Amino acid sequence: MAKDPLAEAGLHFDELNKLRVLEPDVSQKTTELKEECEEFVDKIGQFQKIVGGLIELVDELAKEAENEKMKAIGARNLLKSVEKQREAQQQQLQALIAEKKMQLERYRIEYEALQKVEAEQSEFIDQFILQK
């Protein structure tokens, strides 16, 4: 079998009998590789879109979680504030009760003193009437 002089020069004919620099097998494999690369690039583009959507979704969920966290912190702070207000109010009421108890004790002592004065005056009046 004789060698093709064009093949030795690196020139080949394709299936349409056009003169090519590459061998038909290499040309076909190159075309297949090009098509696979295009498919790969398309799939990578789709993957990037999906990942982009996922990232957006995760960002939204993170924002919602942060908002809920802030609401919970606010509610906890409000609860602490209400608790402190109640404690202060309870202390005020206890101080008022102690003050009222002291006032009651003063009134009781004053009442007893007035009863004693009344008894003395009644006795004095009784003795004064008897002496006359």
PDB file of C-alpha atoms in Angstrom:
ATOM      1  CA  MET A   1       0.000   0.000   0.000  1.00  0.00           C
ATOM      2  CA  ALA A   2       1.381   3.297  -1.016  1.00  0.00           C
ATOM      3  CA  LYS A   3       1.429   6.206   1.259  1.00  0.00           C
ATOM      4  CA  ASP A   4      -0.724   9.130   0.383  1.00  0.00           C
ATOM      5  CA  PRO A   5       1.560  12.083  -0.449  1.00  0.00           C
ATOM      6  CA  LEU A   6      -1.030  14.557   0.855  1.00  0.00           C
ATOM      7  CA  ALA A   7      -1.250  12.676   4.168  1.00  0.00           C
ATOM      8  CA  GLU A   8       2.509  12.849   4.447  1.00  0.00           C
ATOM      9  CA  ALA A   9       2.269  16.605   3.976  1.00  0.00           C
ATOM     10  CA  GLY A  10      -0.358  16.778   6.746  1.00  0.00           C
ATOM     11  CA  LEU A  11      -3.316  17.408   4.450  1.00  0.00           C
ATOM     12  CA  HIS A  12      -6.459  15.279   4.412  1.00  0.00           C
ATOM     13  CA  PHE A  13      -9.835  15.123   2.725  1.00  0.00           C
ATOM     14  CA  ASP A  14     -13.021  15.074   4.836  1.00  0.00           C
ATOM     15  CA  GLU A  15     -16.325  13.331   4.074  1.00  0.00           C
ATOM     16  CA  LEU A  16     -17.331  16.266   1.836  1.00  0.00           C
ATOM     17  CA  ASN A  17     -14.033  15.970  -0.006  1.00  0.00           C
ATOM     18  CA  LYS A  18     -12.792  19.255   1.316  1.00  0.00           C
ATOM     19  CA  LEU A  19      -9.131  19.641   1.955  1.00  0.00           C
ATOM     20  CA  ARG A  20      -8.344  19.752   5.710  1.00  0.00           C
ATOM     21  CA  VAL A  21      -5.174  20.142   7.757  1.00  0.00           C
ATOM     22  CA  LEU A  22      -6.412  17.798  10.489  1.00  0.00           C
ATOM     23  CA  GLU A  23      -7.021  14.128  10.124  1.00  0.00           C
ATOM     24  CA  PRO A  24     -10.730  13.215   9.888  1.00  0.00           C
ATOM     25  CA  ASP A  25     -10.606  11.259  13.162  1.00  0.00           C
ATOM     26  CA  VAL A  26      -8.969  14.155  14.991  1.00  0.00           C
ATOM     27  CA  SER A  27     -11.430  16.580  13.428  1.00  0.00           C
ATOM     28  CA  GLN A  28     -14.377  14.427  14.486  1.00  0.00           C
ATOM     29  CA  LYS A  29     -13.015  14.076  18.030  1.00  0.00           C
ATOM     30  CA  THR A  30     -12.399  17.808  18.155  1.00  0.00           C
ATOM     31  CA  THR A  31     -15.994  18.469  17.102  1.00  0.00           C
ATOM     32  CA  GLU A  32     -17.275  15.992  19.700  1.00  0.00           C
ATOM     33  CA  LEU A  33     -15.083  17.628  22.350  1.00  0.00           C
ATOM     34  CA  LYS A  34     -16.416  21.045  21.334  1.00  0.00           C
ATOM     35  CA  GLU A  35     -20.001  19.823  21.673  1.00  0.00           C
ATOM     36  CA  GLU A  36     -19.260  18.240  25.067  1.00  0.00           C
ATOM     37  CA  CYS A  37     -17.612  21.470  26.200  1.00  0.00           C
ATOM     38  CA  GLU A  38     -20.674  23.460  25.122  1.00  0.00           C
ATOM     39  CA  GLU A  39     -22.915  21.050  27.048  1.00  0.00           C
ATOM     40  CA  PHE A  40     -20.607  21.329  30.047  1.00  0.00           C
ATOM     41  CA  VAL A  41     -20.683  25.127  29.883  1.00  0.00           C
ATOM     42  CA  ASP A  42     -24.497  25.036  29.633  1.00  0.00           C
ATOM     43  CA  LYS A  43     -24.696  22.712  32.626  1.00  0.00           C
ATOM     44  CA  ILE A  44     -22.303  24.933  34.582  1.00  0.00           C
ATOM     45  CA  GLY A  45     -24.522  27.936  33.718  1.00  0.00           C
ATOM     46  CA  GLN A  46     -27.591  26.067  34.946  1.00  0.00           C
ATOM     47  CA  PHE A  47     -25.704  25.031  38.077  1.00  0.00           C
ATOM     48  CA  GLN A  48     -24.713  28.651  38.727  1.00  0.00           C
ATOM     49  CA  LYS A  49     -28.346  29.738  38.346  1.00  0.00           C
ATOM     50  CA  ILE A  50     -29.493  27.041  40.776  1.00  0.00           C
ATOM     51  CA  VAL A  51     -26.733  27.909  43.253  1.00  0.00           C
ATOM     52  CA  GLY A  52     -27.547  31.627  42.870  1.00  0.00           C
ATOM     53  CA  GLY A  53     -31.195  30.908  43.670  1.00  0.00           C
ATOM     54  CA  LEU A  54     -30.169  28.793  46.639  1.00  0.00           C
ATOM     55  CA  ILE A  55     -27.880  31.542  47.935  1.00  0.00           C
ATOM     56  CA  GLU A  56     -30.696  34.084  47.613  1.00  0.00           C
ATOM     57  CA  LEU A  57     -33.047  31.758  49.483  1.00  0.00           C
ATOM     58  CA  VAL A  58     -30.499  31.173  52.247  1.00  0.00           C
ATOM     59  CA  ASP A  59     -29.886  34.946  52.495  1.00  0.00           C
ATOM     60  CA  GLU A  60     -33.627  35.562  52.843  1.00  0.00           C
ATOM     61  CA  LEU A  61     -33.902  32.880  55.507  1.00  0.00           C
ATOM     62  CA  ALA A  62     -30.916  34.377  57.328  1.00  0.00           C
ATOM     63  CA  LYS A  63     -32.560  37.814  57.255  1.00  0.00           C
ATOM     64  CA  GLU A  64     -35.822  36.364  58.570  1.00  0.00           C
ATOM     65  CA  ALA A  65     -33.949  34.497  61.295  1.00  0.00           C
ATOM     66  CA  GLU A  66     -32.119  37.707  62.237  1.00  0.00           C
ATOM     67  CA  ASN A  67     -35.421  39.603  62.366  1.00  0.00           C
ATOM     68  CA  GLU A  68     -36.972  36.932  64.578  1.00  0.00           C
ATOM     69  CA  LYS A  69     -33.874  36.981  66.762  1.00  0.00           C
ATOM     70  CA  MET A  70     -34.175  40.757  67.167  1.00  0.00           C
ATOM     71  CA  LYS A  71     -37.878  40.407  68.003  1.00  0.00           C
ATOM     72  CA  ALA A  72     -37.050  37.776  70.621  1.00  0.00           C
ATOM     73  CA  ILE A  73     -34.337  39.983  72.129  1.00  0.00           C
ATOM     74  CA  GLY A  74     -36.756  42.907  72.208  1.00  0.00           C
ATOM     75  CA  ALA A  75     -39.438  40.802  73.859  1.00  0.00           C
ATOM     76  CA  ARG A  76     -36.949  39.493  76.415  1.00  0.00           C
ATOM     77  CA  ASN A  77     -35.766  43.028  77.208  1.00  0.00           C
ATOM     78  CA  LEU A  78     -39.377  44.194  77.525  1.00  0.00           C
ATOM     79  CA  LEU A  79     -40.094  41.292  79.866  1.00  0.00           C
ATOM     80  CA  LYS A  80     -37.064  42.184  81.991  1.00  0.00           C
ATOM     81  CA  SER A  81     -38.198  45.807  82.058  1.00  0.00           C
ATOM     82  CA  VAL A  82     -41.706  44.820  83.141  1.00  0.00           C
ATOM     83  CA  GLU A  83     -40.228  42.517  85.785  1.00  0.00           C
ATOM     84  CA  LYS A  84     -38.051  45.338  87.145  1.00  0.00           C
ATOM     85  CA  GLN A  85     -41.045  47.678  87.157  1.00  0.00           C
ATOM     86  CA  ARG A  86     -43.052  45.110  89.112  1.00  0.00           C
ATOM     87  CA  GLU A  87     -40.221  44.658  91.599  1.00  0.00           C
ATOM     88  CA  ALA A  88     -39.976  48.429  92.054  1.00  0.00           C
ATOM     89  CA  GLN A  89     -43.748  48.677  92.460  1.00  0.00           C
ATOM     90  CA  GLN A  90     -43.698  45.822  94.984  1.00  0.00           C
ATOM     91  CA  GLN A  91     -40.967  47.575  96.963  1.00  0.00           C
ATOM     92  CA  GLN A  92     -42.967  50.815  96.908  1.00  0.00           C
ATOM     93  CA  LEU A  93     -46.058  48.994  98.141  1.00  0.00           C
ATOM     94  CA  GLN A  94     -44.090  47.256 100.884  1.00  0.00           C
ATOM     95  CA  ALA A  95     -42.654  50.615 101.967  1.00  0.00           C
ATOM     96  CA  LEU A  96     -46.186  52.073 101.975  1.00  0.00           C
ATOM     97  CA  ILE A  97     -47.429  49.123 104.067  1.00  0.00           C
ATOM     98  CA  ALA A  98     -44.596  49.636 106.570  1.00  0.00           C
ATOM     99  CA  GLU A  99     -45.394  53.360 106.713  1.00  0.00           C
ATOM    100  CA  LYS A 100     -49.093  52.665 107.270  1.00  0.00           C
ATOM    101  CA  LYS A 101     -48.254  50.135 110.008  1.00  0.00           C
ATOM    102  CA  MET A 102     -46.100  52.734 111.764  1.00  0.00           C
ATOM    103  CA  GLN A 103     -48.900  55.295 111.396  1.00  0.00           C
ATOM    104  CA  LEU A 104     -51.381  52.759 112.796  1.00  0.00           C
ATOM    105  CA  GLU A 105     -49.079  52.115 115.744  1.00  0.00           C
ATOM    106  CA  ARG A 106     -48.795  55.893 116.389  1.00  0.00           C
ATOM    107  CA  TYR A 107     -52.591  56.232 116.226  1.00  0.00           C
ATOM    108  CA  ARG A 108     -53.003  53.278 118.588  1.00  0.00           C
ATOM    109  CA  ILE A 109     -50.572  54.822 121.090  1.00  0.00           C
ATOM    110  CA  GLU A 110     -52.283  58.197 120.737  1.00  0.00           C
ATOM    111  CA  TYR A 111     -55.698  56.533 121.210  1.00  0.00           C
ATOM    112  CA  GLU A 112     -54.508  54.782 124.363  1.00  0.00           C
ATOM    113  CA  ALA A 113     -53.052  58.065 125.648  1.00  0.00           C
ATOM    114  CA  LEU A 114     -56.348  59.853 124.922  1.00  0.00           C
ATOM    115  CA  GLN A 115     -58.307  57.087 126.671  1.00  0.00           C
ATOM    116  CA  LYS A 116     -56.021  57.510 129.673  1.00  0.00           C
ATOM    117  CA  VAL A 117     -56.541  61.304 129.616  1.00  0.00           C
ATOM    118  CA  GLU A 118     -60.301  60.770 129.279  1.00  0.00           C
ATOM    119  CA  ALA A 119     -60.294  58.374 132.209  1.00  0.00           C
ATOM    120  CA  GLU A 120     -58.294  60.836 134.299  1.00  0.00           C
ATOM    121  CA  GLN A 121     -60.605  63.703 133.370  1.00  0.00           C
ATOM    122  CA  SER A 122     -63.677  61.601 134.107  1.00  0.00           C
ATOM    123  CA  GLU A 123     -62.213  60.671 137.458  1.00  0.00           C
ATOM    124  CA  PHE A 124     -61.352  64.328 138.126  1.00  0.00           C
ATOM    125  CA  ILE A 125     -64.887  65.403 137.201  1.00  0.00           C
ATOM    126  CA  ASP A 126     -66.352  62.667 139.397  1.00  0.00           C
ATOM    127  CA  GLN A 127     -64.182  63.746 142.334  1.00  0.00           C
ATOM    128  CA  PHE A 128     -64.973  67.428 141.733  1.00  0.00           C
ATOM    129  CA  ILE A 129     -68.712  66.706 141.701  1.00  0.00           C
ATOM    130  CA  LEU A 130     -68.425  64.628 144.849  1.00  0.00           C
ATOM    131  CA  GLN A 131     -66.552  67.388 146.663  1.00  0.00           C
ATOM    132  CA  LYS A 132     -69.230  69.935 146.054  1.00  0.00           C
TER     133      LYS A 132
END
